mmCIF file of C-alpha atoms and ligand atoms in Angstrom:
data_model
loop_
_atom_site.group_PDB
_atom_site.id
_atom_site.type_symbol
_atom_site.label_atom_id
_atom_site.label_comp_id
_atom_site.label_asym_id
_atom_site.label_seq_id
_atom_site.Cartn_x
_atom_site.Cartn_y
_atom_site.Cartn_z
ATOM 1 C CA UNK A 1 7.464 27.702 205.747
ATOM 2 C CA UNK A 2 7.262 30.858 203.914
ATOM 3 C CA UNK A 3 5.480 33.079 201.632
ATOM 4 C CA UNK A 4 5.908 33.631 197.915
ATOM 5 C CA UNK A 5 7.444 36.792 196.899
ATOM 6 C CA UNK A 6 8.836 37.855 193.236
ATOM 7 C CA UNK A 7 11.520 40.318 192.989
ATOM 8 C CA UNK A 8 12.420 42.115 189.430
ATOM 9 C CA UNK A 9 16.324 42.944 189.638
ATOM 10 C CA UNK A 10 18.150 44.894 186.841
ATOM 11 C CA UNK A 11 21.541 44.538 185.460
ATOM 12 C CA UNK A 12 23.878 46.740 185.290
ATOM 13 C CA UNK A 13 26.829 48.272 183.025
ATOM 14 C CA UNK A 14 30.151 49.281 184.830
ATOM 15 C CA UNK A 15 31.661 52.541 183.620
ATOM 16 C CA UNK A 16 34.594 51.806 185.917
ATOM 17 C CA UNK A 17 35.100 47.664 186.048
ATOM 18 C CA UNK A 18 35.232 45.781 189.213
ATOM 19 C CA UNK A 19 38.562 43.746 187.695
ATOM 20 C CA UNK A 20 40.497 41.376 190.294
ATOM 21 C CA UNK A 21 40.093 40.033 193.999
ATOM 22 C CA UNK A 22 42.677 40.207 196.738
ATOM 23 C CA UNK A 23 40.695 37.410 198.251
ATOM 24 C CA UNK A 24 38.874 35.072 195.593
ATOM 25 C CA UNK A 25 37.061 32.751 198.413
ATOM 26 C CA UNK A 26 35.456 36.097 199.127
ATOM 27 C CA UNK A 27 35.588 37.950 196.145
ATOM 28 C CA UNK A 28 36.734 41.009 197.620
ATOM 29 C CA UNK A 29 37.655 43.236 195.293
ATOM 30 C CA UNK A 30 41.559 45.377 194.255
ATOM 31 C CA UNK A 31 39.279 48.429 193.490
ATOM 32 C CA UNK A 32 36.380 49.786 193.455
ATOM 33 C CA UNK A 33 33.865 50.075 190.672
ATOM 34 C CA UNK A 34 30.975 52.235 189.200
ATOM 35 C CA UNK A 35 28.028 51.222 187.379
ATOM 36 C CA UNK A 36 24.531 52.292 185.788
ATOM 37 C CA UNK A 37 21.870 50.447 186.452
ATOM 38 C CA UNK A 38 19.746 49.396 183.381
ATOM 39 C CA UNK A 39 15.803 49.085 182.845
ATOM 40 C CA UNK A 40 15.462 46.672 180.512
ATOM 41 C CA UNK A 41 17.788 43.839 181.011
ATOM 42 C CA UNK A 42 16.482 42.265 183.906
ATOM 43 C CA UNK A 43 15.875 38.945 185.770
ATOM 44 C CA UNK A 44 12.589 37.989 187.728
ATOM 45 C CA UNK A 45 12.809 35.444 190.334
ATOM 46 C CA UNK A 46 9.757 34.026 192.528
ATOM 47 C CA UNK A 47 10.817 31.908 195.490
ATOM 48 C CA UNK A 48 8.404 30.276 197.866
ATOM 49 C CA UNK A 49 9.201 28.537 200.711
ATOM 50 C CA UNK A 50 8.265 24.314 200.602
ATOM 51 C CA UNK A 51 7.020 21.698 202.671
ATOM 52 C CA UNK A 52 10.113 20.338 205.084
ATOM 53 C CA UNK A 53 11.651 17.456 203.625
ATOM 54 C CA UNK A 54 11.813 18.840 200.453
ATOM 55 C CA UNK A 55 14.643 19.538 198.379
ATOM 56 C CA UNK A 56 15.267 22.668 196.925
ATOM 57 C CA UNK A 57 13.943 23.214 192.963
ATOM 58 C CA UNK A 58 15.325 25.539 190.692
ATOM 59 C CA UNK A 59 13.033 26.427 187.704
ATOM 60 C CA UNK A 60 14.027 28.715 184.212
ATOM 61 C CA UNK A 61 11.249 30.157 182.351
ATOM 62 C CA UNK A 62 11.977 29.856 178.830
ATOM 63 C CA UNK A 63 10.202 30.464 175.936
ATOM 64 C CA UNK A 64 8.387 26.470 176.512
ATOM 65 C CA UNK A 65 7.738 27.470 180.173
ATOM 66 C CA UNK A 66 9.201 26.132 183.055
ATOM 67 C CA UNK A 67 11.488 23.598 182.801
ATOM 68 C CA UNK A 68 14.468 22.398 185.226
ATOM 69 C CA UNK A 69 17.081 24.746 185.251
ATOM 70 C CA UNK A 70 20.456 22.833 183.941
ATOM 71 C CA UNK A 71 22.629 20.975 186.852
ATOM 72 C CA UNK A 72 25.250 23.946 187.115
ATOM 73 C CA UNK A 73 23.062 26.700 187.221
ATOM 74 C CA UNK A 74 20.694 24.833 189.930
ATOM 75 C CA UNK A 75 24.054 23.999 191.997
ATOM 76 C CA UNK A 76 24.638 27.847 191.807
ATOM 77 C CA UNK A 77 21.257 29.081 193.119
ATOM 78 C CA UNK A 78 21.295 26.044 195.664
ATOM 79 C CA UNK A 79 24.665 27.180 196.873
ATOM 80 C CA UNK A 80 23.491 30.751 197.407
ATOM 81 C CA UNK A 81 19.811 29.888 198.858
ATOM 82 C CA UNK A 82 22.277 27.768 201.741
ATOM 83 C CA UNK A 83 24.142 31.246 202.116
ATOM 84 C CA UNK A 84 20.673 33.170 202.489
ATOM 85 C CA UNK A 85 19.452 30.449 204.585
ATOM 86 C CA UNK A 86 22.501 31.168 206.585
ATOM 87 C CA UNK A 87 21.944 34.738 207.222
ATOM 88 C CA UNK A 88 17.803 34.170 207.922
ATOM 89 C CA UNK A 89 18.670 31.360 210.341
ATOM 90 C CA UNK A 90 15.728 29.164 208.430
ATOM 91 C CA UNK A 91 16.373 25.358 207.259
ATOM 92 C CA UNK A 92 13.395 25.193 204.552
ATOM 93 C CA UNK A 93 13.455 24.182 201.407
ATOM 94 C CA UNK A 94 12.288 26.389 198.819
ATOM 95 C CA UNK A 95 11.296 26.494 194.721
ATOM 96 C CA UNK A 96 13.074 29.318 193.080
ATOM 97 C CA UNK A 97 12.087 29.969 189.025
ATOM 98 C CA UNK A 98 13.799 32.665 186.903
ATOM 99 C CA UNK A 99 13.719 34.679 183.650
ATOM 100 C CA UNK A 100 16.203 36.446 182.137
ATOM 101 C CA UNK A 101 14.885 38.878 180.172
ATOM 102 C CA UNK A 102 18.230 38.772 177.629
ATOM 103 C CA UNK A 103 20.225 36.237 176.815
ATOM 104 C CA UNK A 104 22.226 34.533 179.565
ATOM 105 C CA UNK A 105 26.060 34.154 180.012
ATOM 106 C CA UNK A 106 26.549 36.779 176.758
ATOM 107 C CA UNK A 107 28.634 39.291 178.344
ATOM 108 C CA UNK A 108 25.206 40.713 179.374
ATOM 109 C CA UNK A 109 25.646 40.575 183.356
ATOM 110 C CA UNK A 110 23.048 37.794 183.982
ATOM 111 C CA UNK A 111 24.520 37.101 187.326
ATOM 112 C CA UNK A 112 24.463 40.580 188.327
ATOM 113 C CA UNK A 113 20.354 40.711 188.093
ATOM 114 C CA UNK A 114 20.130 37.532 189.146
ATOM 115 C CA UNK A 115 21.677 37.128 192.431
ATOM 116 C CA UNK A 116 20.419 40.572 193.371
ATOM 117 C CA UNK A 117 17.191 39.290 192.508
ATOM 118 C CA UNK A 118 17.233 36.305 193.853
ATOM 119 C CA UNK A 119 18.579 37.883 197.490
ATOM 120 C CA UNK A 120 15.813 40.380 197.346
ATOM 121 C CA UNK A 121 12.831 37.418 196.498
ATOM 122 C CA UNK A 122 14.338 35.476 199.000
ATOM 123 C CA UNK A 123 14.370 38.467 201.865
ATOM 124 C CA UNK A 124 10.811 39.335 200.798
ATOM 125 C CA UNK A 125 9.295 35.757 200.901
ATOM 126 C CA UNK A 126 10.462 35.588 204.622
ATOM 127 C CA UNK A 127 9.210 39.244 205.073
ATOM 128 C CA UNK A 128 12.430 40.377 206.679
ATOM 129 C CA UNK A 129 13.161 43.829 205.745
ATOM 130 C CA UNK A 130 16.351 44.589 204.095
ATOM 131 C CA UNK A 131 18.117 48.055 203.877
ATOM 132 C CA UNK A 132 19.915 48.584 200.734
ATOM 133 C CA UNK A 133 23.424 48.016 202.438
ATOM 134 C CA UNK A 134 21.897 44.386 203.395
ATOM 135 C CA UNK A 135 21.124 43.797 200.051
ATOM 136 C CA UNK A 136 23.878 44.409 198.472
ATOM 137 C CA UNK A 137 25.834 42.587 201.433
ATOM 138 C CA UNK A 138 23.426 39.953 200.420
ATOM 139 C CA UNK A 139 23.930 39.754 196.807
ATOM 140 C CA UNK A 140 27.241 39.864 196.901
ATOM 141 C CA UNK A 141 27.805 36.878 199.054
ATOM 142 C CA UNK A 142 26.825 34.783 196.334
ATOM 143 C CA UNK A 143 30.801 35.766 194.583
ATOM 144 C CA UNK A 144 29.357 37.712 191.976
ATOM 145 C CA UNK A 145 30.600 41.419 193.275
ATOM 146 C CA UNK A 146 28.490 43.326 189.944
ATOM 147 C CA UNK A 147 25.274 41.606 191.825
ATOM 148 C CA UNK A 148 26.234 43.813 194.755
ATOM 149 C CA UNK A 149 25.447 46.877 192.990
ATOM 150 C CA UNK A 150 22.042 45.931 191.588
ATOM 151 C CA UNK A 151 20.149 46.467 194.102
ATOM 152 C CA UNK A 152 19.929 49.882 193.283
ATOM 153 C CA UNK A 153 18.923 52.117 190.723
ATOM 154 C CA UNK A 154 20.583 54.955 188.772
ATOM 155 C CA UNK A 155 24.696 54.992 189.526
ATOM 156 C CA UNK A 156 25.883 52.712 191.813
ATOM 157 C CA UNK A 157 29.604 52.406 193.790
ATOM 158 C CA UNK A 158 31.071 49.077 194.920
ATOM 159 C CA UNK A 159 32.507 49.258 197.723
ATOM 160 C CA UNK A 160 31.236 52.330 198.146
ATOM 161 C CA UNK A 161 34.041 53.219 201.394
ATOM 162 C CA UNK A 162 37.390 52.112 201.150
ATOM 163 C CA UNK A 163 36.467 50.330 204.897
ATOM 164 C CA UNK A 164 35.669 46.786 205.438
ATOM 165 C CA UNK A 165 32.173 46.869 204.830
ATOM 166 C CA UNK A 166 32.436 46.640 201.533
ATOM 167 C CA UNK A 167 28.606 47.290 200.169
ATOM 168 C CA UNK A 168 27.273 49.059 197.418
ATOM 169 C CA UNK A 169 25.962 52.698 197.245
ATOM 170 C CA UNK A 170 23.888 54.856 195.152
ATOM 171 C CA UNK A 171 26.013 57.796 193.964
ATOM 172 C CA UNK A 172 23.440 59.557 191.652
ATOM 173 C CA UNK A 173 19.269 58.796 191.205
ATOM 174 C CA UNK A 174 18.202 58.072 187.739
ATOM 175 C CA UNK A 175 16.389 60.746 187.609
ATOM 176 C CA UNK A 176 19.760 62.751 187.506
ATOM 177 C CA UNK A 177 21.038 61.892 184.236
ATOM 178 C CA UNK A 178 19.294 59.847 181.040
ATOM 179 C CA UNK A 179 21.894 58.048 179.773
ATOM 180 C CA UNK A 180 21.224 55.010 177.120
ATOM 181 C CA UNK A 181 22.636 51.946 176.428
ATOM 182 C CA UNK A 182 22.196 50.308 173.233
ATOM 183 C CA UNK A 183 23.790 46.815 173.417
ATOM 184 C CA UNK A 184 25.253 45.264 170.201
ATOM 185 C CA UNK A 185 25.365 41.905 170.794
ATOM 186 C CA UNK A 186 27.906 40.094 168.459
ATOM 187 C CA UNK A 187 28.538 36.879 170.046
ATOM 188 C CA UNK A 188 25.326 35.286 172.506
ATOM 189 C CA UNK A 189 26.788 32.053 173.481
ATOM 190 C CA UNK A 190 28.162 31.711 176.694
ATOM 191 C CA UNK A 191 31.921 32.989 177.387
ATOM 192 C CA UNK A 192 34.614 30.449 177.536
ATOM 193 C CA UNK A 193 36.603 32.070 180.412
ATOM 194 C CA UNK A 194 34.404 32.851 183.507
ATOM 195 C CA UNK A 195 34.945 36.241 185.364
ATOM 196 C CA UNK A 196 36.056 34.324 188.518
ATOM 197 C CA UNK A 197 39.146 33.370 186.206
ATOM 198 C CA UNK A 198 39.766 36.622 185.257
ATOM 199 C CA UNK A 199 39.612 37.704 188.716
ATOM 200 C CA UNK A 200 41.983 35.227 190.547
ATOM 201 C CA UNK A 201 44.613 35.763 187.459
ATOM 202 C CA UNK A 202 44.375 40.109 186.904
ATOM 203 C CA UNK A 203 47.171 40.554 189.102
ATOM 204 C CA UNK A 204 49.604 38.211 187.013
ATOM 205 C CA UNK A 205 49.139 40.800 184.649
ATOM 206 C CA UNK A 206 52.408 43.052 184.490
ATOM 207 C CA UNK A 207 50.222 46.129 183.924
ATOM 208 C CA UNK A 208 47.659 45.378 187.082
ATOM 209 C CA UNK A 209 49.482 47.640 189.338
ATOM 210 C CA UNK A 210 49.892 50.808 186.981
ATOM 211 C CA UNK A 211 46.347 50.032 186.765
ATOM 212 C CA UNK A 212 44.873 50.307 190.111
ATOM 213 C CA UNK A 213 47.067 53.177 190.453
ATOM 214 C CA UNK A 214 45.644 54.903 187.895
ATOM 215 C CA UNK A 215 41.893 54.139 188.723
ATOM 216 C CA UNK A 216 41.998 56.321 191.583
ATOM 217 C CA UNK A 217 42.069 59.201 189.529
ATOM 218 C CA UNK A 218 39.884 57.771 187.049
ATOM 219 C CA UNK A 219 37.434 56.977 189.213
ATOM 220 C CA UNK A 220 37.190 60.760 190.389
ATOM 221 C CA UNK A 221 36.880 62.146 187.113
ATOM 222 C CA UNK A 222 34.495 59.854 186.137
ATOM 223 C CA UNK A 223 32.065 60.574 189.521
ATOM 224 C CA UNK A 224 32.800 64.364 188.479
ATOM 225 C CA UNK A 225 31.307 63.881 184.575
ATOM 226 C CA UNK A 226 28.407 62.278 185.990
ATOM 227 C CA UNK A 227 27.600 64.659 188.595
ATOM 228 C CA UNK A 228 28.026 67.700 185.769
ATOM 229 C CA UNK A 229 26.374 65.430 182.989
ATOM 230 C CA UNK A 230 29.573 66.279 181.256
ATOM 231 C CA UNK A 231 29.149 63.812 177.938
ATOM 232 C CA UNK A 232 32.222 64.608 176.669
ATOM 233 C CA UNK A 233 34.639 64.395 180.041
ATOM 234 C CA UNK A 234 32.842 60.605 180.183
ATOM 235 C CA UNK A 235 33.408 59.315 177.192
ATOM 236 C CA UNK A 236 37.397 59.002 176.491
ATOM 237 C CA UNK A 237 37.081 57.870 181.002
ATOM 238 C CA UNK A 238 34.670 55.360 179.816
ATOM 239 C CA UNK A 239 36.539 53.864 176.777
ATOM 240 C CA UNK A 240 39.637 54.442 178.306
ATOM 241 C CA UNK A 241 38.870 52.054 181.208
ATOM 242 C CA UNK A 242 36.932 49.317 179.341
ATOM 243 C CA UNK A 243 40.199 48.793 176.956
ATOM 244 C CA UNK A 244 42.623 48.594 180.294
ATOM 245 C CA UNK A 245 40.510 46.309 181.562
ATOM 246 C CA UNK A 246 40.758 43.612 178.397
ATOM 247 C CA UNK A 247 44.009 45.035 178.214
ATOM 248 C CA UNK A 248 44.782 43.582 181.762
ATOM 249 C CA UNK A 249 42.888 40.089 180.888
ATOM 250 C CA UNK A 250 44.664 39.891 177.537
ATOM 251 C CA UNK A 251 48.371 40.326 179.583
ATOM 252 C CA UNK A 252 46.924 37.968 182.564
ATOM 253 C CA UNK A 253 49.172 34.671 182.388
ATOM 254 C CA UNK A 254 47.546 32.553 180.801
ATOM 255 C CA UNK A 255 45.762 35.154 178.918
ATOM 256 C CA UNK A 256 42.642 35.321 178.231
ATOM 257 C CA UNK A 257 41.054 36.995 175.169
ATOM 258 C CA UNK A 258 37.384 37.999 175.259
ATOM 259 C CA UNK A 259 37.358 40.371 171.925
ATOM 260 C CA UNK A 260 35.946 38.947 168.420
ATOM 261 C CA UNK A 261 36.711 40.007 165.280
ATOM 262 C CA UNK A 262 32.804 41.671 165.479
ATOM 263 C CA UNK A 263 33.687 43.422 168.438
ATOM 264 C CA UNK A 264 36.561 45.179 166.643
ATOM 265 C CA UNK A 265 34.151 46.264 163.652
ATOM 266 C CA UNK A 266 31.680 47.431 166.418
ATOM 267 C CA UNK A 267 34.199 49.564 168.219
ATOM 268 C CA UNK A 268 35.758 51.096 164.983
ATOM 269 C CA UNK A 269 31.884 52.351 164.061
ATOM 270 C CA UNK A 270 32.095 54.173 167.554
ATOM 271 C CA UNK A 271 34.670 56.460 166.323
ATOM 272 C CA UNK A 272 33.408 56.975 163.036
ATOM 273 C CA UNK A 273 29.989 58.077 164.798
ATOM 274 C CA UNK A 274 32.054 60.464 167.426
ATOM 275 C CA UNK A 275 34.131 61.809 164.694
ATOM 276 C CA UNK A 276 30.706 63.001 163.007
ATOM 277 C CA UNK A 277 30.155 64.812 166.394
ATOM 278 C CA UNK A 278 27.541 61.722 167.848
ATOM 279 C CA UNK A 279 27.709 62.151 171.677
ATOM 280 C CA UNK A 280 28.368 58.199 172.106
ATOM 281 C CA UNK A 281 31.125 55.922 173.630
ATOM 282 C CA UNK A 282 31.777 52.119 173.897
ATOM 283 C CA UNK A 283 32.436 49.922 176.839
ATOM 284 C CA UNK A 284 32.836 45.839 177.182
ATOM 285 C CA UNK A 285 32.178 43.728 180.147
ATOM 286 C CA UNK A 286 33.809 40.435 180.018
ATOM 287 C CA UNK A 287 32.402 39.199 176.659
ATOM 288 C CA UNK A 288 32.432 40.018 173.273
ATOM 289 C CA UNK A 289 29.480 42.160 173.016
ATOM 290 C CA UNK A 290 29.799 46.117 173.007
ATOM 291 C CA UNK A 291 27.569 48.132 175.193
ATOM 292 C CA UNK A 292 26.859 52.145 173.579
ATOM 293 C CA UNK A 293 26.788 54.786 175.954
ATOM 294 C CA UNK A 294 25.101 57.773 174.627
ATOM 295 C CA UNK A 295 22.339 60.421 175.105
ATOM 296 C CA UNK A 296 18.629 60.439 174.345
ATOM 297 C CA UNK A 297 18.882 62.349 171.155
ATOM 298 C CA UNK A 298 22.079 60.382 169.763
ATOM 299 C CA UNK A 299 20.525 56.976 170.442
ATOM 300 C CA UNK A 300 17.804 56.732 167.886
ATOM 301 C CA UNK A 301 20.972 57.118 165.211
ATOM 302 C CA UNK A 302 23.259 54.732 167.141
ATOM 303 C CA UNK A 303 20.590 51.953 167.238
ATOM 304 C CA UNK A 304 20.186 52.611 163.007
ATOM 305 C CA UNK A 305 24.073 52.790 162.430
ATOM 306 C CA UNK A 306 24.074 49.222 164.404
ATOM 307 C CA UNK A 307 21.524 47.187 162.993
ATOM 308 C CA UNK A 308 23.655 48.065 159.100
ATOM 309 C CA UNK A 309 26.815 46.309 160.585
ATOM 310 C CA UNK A 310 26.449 42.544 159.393
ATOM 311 C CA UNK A 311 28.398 41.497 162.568
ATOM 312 C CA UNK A 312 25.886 42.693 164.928
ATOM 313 C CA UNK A 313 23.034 39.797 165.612
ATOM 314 C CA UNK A 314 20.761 41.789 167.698
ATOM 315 C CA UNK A 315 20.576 45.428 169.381
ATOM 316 C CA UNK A 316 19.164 45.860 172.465
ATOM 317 C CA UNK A 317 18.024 49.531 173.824
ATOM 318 C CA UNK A 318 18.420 50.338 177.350
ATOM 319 C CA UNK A 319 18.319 53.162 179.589
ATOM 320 C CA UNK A 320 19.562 53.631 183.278
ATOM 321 C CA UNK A 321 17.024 52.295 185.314
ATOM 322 C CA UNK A 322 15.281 52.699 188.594
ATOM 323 C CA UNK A 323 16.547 49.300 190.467
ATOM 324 C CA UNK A 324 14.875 45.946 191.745
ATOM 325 C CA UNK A 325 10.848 45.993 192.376
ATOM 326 C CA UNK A 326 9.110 43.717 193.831
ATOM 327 C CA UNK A 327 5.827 42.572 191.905
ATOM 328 C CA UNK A 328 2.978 40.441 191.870
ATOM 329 C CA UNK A 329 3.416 38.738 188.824
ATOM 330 C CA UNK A 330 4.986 35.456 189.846
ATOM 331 C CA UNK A 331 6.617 33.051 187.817
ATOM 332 C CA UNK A 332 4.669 29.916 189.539
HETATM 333 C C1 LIG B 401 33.818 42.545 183.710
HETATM 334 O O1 LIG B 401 32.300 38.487 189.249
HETATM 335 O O2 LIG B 401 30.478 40.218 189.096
HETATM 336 O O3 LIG B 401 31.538 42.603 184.351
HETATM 337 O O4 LIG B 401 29.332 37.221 188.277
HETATM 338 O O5 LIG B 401 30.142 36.793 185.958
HETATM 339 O O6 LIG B 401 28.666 38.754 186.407
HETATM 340 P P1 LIG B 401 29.680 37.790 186.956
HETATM 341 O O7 LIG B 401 30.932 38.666 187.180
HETATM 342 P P2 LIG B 401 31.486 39.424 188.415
HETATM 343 O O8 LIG B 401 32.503 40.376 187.633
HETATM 344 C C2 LIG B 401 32.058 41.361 186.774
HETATM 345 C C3 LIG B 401 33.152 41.758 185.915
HETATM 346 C C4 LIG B 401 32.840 42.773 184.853
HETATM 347 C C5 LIG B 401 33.049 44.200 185.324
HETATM 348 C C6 LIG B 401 32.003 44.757 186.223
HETATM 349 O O9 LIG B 401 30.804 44.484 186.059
HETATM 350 O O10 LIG B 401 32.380 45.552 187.099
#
């Protein structure tokens, strides 16, 4: 048996995508990618250990309390507790319960916060002491490779080496540079083509190659504008990349098309803004929804000029973020 232990884990936006896997059983990844870790959008897992003989149960805390999670999304913690139970070298059962604290499967990295969080509960209700390399290690054995770099806060690499080791790294503290996020979310259902798929097909894309080539230098200027807090050297890096990646998934065969019409509207507004000398840029994960990267003093303005586009069903404002905590407030 085991303890109880609940673990808050953030998601995170990635200024340079993690796009494609050279080895999908494994998701390990063509290139690697760069992220800020957010405050706001978050997942909270409590796992406890139960009596043998059990089965496992997987809980979601919605807005009616706890109820069964939904057979897919049970299968997936289920699958990734038997991976942790792996690495502890323990055969118990255990109740895991979760709460997203946005809405799931939007484009909003819900996996992301929620395998690192659940990795993190899970280490902590066995009180085994995990090093931040671990953790990510740990999170990202579950196949979701943005979950590897929530374990920490601020700006985060993954891989952070170009050696086999392949965990996460934290390039820059929050402290270092307040950047916002303010999330216009045009589309909250869930998306109809799943990362993995994007993953396993990027490199049927005709353009994947001139792509990875050209990350290398990306990637470098992009580590250089955060280390300088250079707004304007980020932005066009930051836009640029988010376009080749839909670009890439758009020329995958099949293709796959993640934009809406909204998203479009949303990204147009984004250059009006700059235009009118508003330190702000766009990026998209895999989803329809537009994340707004911009300073302090431009995001009181961005969040207005949002919530007056009819597309736009809800804004969310987040900030980077200091990384997973573990607290006392447990969700059972
Ligand atoms: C487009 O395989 O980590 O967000 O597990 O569905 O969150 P999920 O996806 P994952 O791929 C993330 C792809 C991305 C870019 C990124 O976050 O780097």
């Amino acid at each position: 048996m085991s303890g109880k232990a609940t673990v808050v884990a953030p998601s995170n936006i990635a200024l340079i995508k993690y796009w494609g896997v050279r080895d999908p059983e494994r998701a390990i990844p063509w290139n690697p990618s760069l992220s800020m870790t957010l405050r706001r959008c978050t997942t909270r897992t409590t796992v406890a250990g139960r009596e043998a003989g059990a089965a496992d149960e997987v809980l979601l805390r919605t807005a009616a309390g706890l109820e069964p999670a939904t057979p897919p999304f049970a299968a997936r913690v289920v699958a990734h507790l038997d991976r942790l139970r792996e690495w502890a070298a323990v055969g118990t059962p255990f109740r895991v319960a979760t709460e997203n604290s946005f809405p799931m499967g939007s484009g909003l990295a819900s996996s992301a916060s929620g395998f690192a969080a659940l990795a993190l509960a899970f280490a902590a209700a066995l009180e085994r002491e995990v090093s931040l390399r671990q953790a990510s290690l740990l999170a990202w054995s579950s196949g979701s490779g943005s979950a590897a770099r929530s374990v920490a806060g601020g700006f985060v690499q993954w891989p952070a080496t170009g050696d086999e080791d392949n965990a996460a790294a934290q390039l820059l503290p929050e402290s270092h540079w307040d950047l916002r996020d303010v999330i216009a979310v045009v589309d909250a259902s869930a998306k109809e083509v799943p990362s993995r798929e994007g993953h396993r097909l990027a490199s049927t894309s005709p353009y994947f190659e001139r792509r990875l080539a050209a990350l290398v230098e990306r990637l470098r200027r992009v580590r250089i504008a955060l280390e300088q807090r250079d707004f304007a050297a980020l932005a066009p890096l930051v836009e640029e990349e988010a376009v080749d990646l839909h670009l890439i998934a758009m020329s995958s065969r099949p293709p796959i098309f993640y934009w809406r019409p909204a998203t479009l509207g949303v990204l147009e507004r984004v250059r009006h803004l700059r235009r009118a000398g508003i330190e702000v840029c766009a990026t998209m994960d895999a989803g329809a929804n537009v994340h707004l990267i911009c300073t302090p003093a431009a995001e009181p303005f961005v969040a207005q000029e949002l919530r007056r586009l009819p597309q736009v069903q809800e804004v969310i404002r987040d900030r980077v973020g200091p990384g997973p905590e573990r607290v006392n407030d447990h969700l059972f």
